[in-house]
PDB file of C-alpha atoms in Angstrom:
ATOM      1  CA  UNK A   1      83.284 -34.162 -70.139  1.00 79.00           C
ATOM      2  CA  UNK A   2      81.586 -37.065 -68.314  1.00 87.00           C
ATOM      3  CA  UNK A   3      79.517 -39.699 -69.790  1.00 92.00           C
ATOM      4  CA  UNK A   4      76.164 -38.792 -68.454  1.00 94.00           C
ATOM      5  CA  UNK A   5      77.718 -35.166 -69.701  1.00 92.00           C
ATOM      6  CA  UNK A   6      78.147 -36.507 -73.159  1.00 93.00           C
ATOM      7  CA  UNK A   7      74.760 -38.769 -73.594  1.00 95.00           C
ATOM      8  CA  UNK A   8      72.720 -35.171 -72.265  1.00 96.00           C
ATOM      9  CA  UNK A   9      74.603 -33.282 -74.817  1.00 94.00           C
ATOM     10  CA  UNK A  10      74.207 -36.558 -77.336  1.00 96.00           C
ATOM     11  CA  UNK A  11      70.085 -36.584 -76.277  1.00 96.00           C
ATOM     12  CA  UNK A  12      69.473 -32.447 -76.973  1.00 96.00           C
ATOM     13  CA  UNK A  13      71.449 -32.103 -80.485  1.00 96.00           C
ATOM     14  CA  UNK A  14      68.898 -35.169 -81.308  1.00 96.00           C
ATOM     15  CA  UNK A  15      66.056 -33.813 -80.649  1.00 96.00           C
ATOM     16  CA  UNK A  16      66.797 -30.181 -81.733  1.00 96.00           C
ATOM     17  CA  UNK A  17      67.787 -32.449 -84.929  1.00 95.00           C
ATOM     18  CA  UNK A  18      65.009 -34.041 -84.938  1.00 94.00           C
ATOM     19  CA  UNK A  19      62.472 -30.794 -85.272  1.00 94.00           C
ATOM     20  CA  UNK A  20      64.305 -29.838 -87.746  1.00 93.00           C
ATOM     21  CA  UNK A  21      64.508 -32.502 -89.921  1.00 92.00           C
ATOM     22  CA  UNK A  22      60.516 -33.098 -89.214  1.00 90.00           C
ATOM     23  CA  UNK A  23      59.284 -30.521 -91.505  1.00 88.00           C
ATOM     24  CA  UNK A  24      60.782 -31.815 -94.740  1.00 87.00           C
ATOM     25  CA  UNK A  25      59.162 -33.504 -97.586  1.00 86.00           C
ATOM     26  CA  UNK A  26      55.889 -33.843 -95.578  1.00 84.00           C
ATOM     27  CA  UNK A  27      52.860 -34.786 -97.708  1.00 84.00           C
ATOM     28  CA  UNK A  28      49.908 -33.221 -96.014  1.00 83.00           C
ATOM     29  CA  UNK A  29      46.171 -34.188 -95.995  1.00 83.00           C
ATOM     30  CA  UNK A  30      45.373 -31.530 -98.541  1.00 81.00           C
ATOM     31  CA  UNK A  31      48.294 -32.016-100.447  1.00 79.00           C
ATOM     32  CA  UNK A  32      47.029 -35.732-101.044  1.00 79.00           C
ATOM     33  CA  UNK A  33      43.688 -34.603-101.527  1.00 80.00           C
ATOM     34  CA  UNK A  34      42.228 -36.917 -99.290  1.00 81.00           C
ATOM     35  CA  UNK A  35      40.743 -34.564 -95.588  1.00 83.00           C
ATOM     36  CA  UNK A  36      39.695 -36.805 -93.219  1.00 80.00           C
ATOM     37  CA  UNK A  37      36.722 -35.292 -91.578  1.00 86.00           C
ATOM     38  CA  UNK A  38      37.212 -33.571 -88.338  1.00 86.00           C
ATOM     39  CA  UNK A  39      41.258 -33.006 -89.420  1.00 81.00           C
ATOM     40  CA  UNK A  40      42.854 -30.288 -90.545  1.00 82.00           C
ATOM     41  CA  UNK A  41      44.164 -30.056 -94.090  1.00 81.00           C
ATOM     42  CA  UNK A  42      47.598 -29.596 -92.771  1.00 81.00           C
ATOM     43  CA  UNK A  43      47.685 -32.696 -91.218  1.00 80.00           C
ATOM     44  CA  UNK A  44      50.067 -35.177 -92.465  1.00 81.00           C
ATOM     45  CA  UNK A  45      48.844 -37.626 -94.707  1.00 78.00           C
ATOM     46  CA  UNK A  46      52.784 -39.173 -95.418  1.00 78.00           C
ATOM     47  CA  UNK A  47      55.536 -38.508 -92.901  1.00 81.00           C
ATOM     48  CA  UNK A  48      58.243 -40.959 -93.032  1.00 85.00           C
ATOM     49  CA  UNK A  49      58.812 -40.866 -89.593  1.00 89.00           C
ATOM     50  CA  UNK A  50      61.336 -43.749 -89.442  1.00 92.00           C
ATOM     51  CA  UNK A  51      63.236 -42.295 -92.087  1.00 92.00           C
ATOM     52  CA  UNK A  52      63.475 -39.191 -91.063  1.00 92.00           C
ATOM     53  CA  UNK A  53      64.849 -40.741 -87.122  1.00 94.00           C
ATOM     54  CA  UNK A  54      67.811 -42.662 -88.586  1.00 95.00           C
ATOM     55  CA  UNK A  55      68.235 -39.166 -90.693  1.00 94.00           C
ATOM     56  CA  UNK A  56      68.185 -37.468 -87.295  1.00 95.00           C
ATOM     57  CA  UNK A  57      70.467 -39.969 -85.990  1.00 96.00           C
ATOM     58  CA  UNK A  58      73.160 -40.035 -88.432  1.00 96.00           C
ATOM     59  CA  UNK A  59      73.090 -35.979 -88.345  1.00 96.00           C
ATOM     60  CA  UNK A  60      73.332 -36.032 -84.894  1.00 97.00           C
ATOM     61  CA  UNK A  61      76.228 -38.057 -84.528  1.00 97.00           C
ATOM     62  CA  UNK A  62      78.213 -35.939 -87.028  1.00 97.00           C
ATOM     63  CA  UNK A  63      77.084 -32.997 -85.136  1.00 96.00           C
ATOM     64  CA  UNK A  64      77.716 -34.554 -81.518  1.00 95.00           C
ATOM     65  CA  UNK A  65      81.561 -35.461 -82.192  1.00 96.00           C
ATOM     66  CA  UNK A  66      82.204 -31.861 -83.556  1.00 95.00           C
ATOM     67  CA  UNK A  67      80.792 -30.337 -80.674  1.00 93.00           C
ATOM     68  CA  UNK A  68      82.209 -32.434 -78.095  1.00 92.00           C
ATOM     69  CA  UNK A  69      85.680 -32.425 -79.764  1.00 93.00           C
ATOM     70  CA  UNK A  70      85.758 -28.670 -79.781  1.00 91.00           C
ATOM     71  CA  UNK A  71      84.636 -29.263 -75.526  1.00 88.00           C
ATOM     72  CA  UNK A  72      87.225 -31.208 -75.157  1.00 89.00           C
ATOM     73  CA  UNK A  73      89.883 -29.510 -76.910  1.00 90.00           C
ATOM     74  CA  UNK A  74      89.223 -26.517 -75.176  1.00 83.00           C
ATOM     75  CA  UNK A  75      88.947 -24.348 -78.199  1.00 86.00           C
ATOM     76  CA  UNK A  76      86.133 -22.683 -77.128  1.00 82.00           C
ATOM     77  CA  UNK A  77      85.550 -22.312 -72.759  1.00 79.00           C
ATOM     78  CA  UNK A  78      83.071 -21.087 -70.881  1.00 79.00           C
ATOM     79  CA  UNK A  79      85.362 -17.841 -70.000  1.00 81.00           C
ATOM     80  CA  UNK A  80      84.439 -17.527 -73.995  1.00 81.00           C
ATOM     81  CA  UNK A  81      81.484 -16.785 -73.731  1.00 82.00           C
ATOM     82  CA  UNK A  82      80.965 -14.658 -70.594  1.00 81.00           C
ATOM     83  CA  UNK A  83      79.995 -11.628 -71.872  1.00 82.00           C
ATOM     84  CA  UNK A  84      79.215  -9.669 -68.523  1.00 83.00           C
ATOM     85  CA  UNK A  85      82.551 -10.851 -66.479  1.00 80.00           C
ATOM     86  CA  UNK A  86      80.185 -12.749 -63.395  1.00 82.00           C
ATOM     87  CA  UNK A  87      82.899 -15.816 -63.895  1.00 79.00           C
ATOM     88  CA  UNK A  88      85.790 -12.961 -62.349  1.00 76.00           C
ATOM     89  CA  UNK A  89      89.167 -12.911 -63.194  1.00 75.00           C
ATOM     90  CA  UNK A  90      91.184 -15.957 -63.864  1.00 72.00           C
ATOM     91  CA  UNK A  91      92.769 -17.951 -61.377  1.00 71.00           C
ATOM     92  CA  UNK A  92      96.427 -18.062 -61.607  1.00 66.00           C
ATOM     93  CA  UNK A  93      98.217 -20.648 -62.801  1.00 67.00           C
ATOM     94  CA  UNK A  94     101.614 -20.640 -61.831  1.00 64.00           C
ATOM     95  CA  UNK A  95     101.645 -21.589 -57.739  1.00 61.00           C
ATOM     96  CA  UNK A  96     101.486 -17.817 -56.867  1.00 62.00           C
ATOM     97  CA  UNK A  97      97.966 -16.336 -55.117  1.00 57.00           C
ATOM     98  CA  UNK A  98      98.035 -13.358 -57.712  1.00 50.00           C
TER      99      UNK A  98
END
């Protein structure tokens, strides 16, 4: 895996993190009692934004090097996971052409 490989893969399992970890312990307009006008009541009121980015962060980094060790390991290939055989058969290994 290449570097601009690795940041890509680094830059989506943030942000899928990241909506994920969005959700939680959100305090909502109507949960604070307090509806600004023209708002919905499910707007948030408290969010904890930065908190909830270094959360991401720290998450993602865990979740980054397990990935990209099992990549790099080869445990799991993309011959893996084709399902419907469009990759063909292997190629051979050993010098011969069959």
């Amino acid at each position: 895996m290449g570097i601009t490989s690795a940041l890509v893969l680094y830059a989506v399992i943030w942000f899928m993190t990241f909506l994920i970890v969005l959700p939680i312990r959100v305090q909502t307009q109507g949960d604070a009692g307090k509806i600004v006008p023209g708002t919905h009541s499910g707007a948030p009121e408290v969010h904890n934004l930065k908190k909830k980015a270094w959360i991401t962060t720290g998450a993602s980094v865990v979740i980054w090097a397990i990935v990209a060790g099992i990549i790099l390991s080869g445990v799991i290939s993309l011959r893996d996971i084709d399902w419907f055989d469009r990759m063909g058969p292997p190629a051979a290994t050993d010098g011969t052409d069959g």
